[in-house]
Short mmCIF file of C-alpha atoms in Angstrom, two decimals:
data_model
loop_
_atom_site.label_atom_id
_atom_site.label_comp_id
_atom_site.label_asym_id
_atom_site.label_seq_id
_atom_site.Cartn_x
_atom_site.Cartn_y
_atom_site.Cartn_z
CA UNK A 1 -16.27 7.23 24.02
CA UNK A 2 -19.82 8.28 23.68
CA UNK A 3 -22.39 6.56 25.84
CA UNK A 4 -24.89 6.79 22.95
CA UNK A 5 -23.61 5.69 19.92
CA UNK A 6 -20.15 4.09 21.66
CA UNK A 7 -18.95 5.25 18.61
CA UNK A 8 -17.46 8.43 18.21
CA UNK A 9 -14.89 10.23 21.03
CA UNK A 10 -17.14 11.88 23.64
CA UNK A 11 -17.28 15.72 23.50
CA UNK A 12 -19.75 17.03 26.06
CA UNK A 13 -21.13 15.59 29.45
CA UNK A 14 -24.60 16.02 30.67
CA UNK A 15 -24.70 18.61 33.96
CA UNK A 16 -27.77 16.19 35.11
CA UNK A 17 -26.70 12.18 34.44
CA UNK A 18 -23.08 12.58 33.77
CA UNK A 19 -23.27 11.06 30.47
CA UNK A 20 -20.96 11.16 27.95
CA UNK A 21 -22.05 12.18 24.00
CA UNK A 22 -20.15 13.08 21.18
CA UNK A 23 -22.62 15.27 19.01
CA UNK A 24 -26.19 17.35 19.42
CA UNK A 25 -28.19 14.01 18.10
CA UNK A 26 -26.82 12.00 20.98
CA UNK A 27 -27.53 14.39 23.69
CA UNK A 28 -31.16 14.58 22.18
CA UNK A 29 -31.36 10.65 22.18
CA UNK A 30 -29.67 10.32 25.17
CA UNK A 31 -32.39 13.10 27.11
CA UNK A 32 -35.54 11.11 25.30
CA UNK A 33 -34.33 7.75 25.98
CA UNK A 34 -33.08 8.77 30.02
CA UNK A 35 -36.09 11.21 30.21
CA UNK A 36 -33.68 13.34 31.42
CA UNK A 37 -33.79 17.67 31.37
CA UNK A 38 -29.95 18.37 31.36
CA UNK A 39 -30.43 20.47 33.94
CA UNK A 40 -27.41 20.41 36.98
CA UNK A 41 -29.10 18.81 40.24
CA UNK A 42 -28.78 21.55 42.80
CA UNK A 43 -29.75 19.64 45.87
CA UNK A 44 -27.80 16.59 44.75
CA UNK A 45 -26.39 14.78 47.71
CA UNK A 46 -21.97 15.63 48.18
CA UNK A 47 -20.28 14.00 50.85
CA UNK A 48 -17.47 16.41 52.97
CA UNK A 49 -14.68 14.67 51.22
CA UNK A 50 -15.87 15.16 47.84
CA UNK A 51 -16.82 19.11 48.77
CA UNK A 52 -15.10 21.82 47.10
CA UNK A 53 -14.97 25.71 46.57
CA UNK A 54 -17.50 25.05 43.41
CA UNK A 55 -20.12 23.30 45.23
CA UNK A 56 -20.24 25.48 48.06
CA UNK A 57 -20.24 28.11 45.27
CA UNK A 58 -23.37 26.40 43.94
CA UNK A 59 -24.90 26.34 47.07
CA UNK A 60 -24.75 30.30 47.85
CA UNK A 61 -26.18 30.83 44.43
CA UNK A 62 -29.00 28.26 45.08
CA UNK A 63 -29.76 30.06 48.16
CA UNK A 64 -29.60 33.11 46.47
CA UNK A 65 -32.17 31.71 43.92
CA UNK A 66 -34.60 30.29 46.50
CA UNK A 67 -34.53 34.05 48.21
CA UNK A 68 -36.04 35.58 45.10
CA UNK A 69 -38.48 32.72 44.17
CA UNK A 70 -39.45 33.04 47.88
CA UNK A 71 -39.91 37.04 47.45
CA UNK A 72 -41.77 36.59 44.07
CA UNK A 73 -43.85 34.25 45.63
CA UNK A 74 -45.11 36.99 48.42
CA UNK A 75 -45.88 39.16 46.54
CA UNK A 76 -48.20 37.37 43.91
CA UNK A 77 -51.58 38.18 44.01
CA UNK A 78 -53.28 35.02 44.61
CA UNK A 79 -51.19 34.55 47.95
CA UNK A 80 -53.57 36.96 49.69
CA UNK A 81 -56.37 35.83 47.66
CA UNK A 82 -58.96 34.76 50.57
CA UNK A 83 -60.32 32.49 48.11
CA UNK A 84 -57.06 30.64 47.69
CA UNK A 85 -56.98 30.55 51.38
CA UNK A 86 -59.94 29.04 52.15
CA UNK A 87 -59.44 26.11 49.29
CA UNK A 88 -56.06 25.20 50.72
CA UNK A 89 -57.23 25.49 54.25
CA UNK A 90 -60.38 23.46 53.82
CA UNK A 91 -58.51 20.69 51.60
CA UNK A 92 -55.66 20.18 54.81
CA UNK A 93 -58.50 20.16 56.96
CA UNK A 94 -60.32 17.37 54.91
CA UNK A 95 -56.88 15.67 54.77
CA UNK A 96 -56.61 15.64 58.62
CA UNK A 97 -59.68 14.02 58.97
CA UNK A 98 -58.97 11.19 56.88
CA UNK A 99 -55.58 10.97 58.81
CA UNK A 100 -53.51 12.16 56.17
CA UNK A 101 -50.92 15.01 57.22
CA UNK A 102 -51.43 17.22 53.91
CA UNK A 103 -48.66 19.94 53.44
CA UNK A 104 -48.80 22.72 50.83
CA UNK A 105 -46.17 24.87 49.45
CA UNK A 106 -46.26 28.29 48.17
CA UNK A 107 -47.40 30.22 45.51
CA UNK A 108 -44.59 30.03 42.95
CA UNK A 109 -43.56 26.22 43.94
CA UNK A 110 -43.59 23.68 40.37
CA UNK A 111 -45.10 21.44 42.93
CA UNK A 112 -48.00 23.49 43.87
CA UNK A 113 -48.62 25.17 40.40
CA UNK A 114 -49.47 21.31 39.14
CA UNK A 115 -50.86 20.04 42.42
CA UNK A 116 -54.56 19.45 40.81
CA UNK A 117 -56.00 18.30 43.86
CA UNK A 118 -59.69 18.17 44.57
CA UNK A 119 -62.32 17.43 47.64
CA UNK A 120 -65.79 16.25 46.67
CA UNK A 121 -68.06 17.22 49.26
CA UNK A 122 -71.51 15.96 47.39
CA UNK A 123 -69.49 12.39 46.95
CA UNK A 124 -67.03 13.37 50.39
CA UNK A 125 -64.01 11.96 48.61
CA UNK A 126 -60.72 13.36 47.68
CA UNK A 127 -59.75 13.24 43.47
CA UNK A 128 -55.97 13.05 43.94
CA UNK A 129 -53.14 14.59 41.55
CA UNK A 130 -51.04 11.67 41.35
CA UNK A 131 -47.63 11.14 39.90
CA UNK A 132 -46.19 7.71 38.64
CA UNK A 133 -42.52 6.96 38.56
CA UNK A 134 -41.07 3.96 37.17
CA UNK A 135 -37.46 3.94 37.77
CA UNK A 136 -36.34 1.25 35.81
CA UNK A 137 -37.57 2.65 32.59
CA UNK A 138 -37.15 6.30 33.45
CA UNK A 139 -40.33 6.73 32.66
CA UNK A 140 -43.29 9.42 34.53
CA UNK A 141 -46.61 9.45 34.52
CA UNK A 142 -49.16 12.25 36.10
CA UNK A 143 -52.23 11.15 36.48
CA UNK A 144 -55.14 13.77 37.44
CA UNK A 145 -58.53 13.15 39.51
CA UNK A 146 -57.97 9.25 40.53
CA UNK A 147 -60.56 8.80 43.15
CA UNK A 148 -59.39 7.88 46.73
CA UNK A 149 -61.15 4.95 46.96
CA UNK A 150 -59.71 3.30 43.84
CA UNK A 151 -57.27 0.43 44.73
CA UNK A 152 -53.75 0.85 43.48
CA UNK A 153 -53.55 -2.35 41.20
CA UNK A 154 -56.32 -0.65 39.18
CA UNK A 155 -54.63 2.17 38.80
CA UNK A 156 -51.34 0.62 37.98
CA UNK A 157 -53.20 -1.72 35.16
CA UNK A 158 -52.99 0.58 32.71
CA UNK A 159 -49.72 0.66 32.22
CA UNK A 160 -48.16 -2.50 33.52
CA UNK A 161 -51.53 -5.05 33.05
CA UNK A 162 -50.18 -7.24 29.45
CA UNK A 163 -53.53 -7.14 28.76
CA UNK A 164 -55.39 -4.03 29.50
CA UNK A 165 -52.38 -1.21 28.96
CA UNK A 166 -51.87 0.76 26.03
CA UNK A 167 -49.67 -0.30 23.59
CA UNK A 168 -47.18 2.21 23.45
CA UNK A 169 -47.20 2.31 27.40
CA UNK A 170 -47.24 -1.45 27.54
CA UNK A 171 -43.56 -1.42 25.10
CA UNK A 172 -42.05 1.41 26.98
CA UNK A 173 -42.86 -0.45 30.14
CA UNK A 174 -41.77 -4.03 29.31
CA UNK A 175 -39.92 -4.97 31.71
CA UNK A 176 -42.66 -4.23 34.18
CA UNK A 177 -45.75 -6.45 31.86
CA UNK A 178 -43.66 -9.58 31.77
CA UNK A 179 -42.95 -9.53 35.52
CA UNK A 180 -44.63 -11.46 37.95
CA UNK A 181 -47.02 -9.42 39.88
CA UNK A 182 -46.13 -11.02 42.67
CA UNK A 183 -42.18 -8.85 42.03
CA UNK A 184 -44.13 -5.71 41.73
CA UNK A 185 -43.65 -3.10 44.21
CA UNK A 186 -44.70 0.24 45.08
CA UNK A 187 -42.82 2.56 47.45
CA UNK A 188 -43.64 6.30 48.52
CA UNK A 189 -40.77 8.70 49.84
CA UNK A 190 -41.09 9.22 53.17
CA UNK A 191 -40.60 12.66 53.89
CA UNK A 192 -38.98 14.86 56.28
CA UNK A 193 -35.75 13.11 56.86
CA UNK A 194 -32.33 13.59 56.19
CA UNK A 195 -31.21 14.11 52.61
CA UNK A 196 -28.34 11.15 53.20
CA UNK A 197 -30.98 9.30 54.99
CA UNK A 198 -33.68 8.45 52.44
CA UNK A 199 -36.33 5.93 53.73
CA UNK A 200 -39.63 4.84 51.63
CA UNK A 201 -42.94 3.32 52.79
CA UNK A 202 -43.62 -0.20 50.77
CA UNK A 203 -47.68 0.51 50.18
CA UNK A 204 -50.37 -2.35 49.27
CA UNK A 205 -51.58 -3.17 46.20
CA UNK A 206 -54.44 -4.20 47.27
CA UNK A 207 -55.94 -1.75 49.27
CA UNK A 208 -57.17 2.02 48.32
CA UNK A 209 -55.48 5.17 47.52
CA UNK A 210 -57.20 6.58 50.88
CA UNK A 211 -55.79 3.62 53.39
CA UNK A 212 -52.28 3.77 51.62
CA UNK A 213 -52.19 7.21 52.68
CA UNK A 214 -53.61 7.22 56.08
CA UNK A 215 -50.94 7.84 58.61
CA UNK A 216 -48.04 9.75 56.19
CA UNK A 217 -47.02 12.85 55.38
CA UNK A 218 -47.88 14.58 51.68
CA UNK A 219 -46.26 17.17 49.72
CA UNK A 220 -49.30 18.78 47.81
CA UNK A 221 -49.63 15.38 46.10
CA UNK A 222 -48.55 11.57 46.06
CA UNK A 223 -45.74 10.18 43.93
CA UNK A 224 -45.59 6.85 43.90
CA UNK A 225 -42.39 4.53 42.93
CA UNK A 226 -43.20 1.51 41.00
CA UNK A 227 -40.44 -0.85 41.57
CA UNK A 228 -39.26 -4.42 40.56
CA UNK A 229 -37.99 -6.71 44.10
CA UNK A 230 -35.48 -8.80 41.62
CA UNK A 231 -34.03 -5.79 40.14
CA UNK A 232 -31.27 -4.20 42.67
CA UNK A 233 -32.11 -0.64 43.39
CA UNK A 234 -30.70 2.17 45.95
CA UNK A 235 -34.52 2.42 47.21
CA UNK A 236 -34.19 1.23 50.82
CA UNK A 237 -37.83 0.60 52.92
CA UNK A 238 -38.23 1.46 56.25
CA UNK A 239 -37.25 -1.05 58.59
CA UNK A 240 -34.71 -2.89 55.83
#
């Protein structure tokens, strides 16, 4: 039966979630309510015994896509753009000084088209792109310019404080507001490793954006997992 409306006999299945839905209105509520795109995961994780013609299939054509992204990428103009250069250069070089291994991707990556990134050199502080995920409400939030020396609570009370969030935020992310604080948790992907070996790196509340970052490795911009300790979850932390 449908997933949605557990109603009707199920009729199509989402490429993305594997959901089942039995009409065009459930797939809609199902992709507003999931916050999912419908679009296949590519890079999904398959184990050998589960791995068939199709998915090696898939993988030659992904390849095959990442080849001509990677081409089209080359040859856009702003790659030699010694402006561009210099900005990227100098902001990895800021990075490094603050301890913080900043990586950048190429022109053409979603990652660095939205990266909005910034380095005050009057103020000598980084304004961070920053991207909130919170899992158990499949819900994101992209935050631009948050200072580095803003503590993370602060930047999480707007959307889980009962008090200070907005409304809408505050009902979409209930389960978070009536939680203890004290069951609140924020992870960051540690990256570089394996993709059947995915570790993340608890971070404190407490402290700044700048000390939570000191001593890891960033992909053009932080994303940070906002996570509930009583709710079970496949997010494992380094040293678990």
């Amino acid at each position: 039966r449908c997933e949605t409306c557990s109603e009707e006999e199920a009729k199509y299945r989402c490429p993305r979630c594997m959901k089942y839905s039995c009409s065009l209105l459930c797939v809609k509520k199902h992709k507003l309510a999931l916050s999912c795109n419908g679009v296949r995961d590519k890079t999904a994780f398959v184990s050998v015994n589960e791995f068939t013609d199709l998915n090696l299939l898939s993988d030659y054509r992904f390849l095959e896509d990442v080849g001509r992204t990677a081409d089209a990428a080359a040859r856009h103009p702003t790659v030699h753009s010694p402006t561009t250069k210099k900005l990227l250069y100098c902001l990895r070089n800021k990075a490094r000084r603050c301890n913080i291994d900043l990586r950048t991707l190429p022109i053409g990556f979603t990652k660095r088209r939205e990266n909005s990134t910034t380095f005050n050199y009057m103020e000598k502080k980084f304004y961070w792109h920053l991207k909130l995920v919170f899992p158990h409400c499949h819900a994101e939030y992209t935050l631009k310019g948050v200072p580095d020396d803003k503590a993370l609570a602060d930047i999480l009370k707007p959307y889980i404080d009962p008090v200070e969030s907005d409304p809408v935020v505050c009902q979409r992310l209930k389960i978070y507001t009536v939680s203890p604080q004290s069951d609140i948790q924020i992870l960051m992907k540690i990256e570089n490793r394996k993709q059947n070996s995915v570790r993340y790196n608890e971070l404190d509340a407490s402290k700044s954006l700048l000390d939570n970052l000191k001593g890891k490795v960033i992909i053009e911009y932080p994303t940070l997992f906002v996570v509930l300790k009583t709710l079970k979850n496949d997010m494992v932390v380094l040293g678990q």
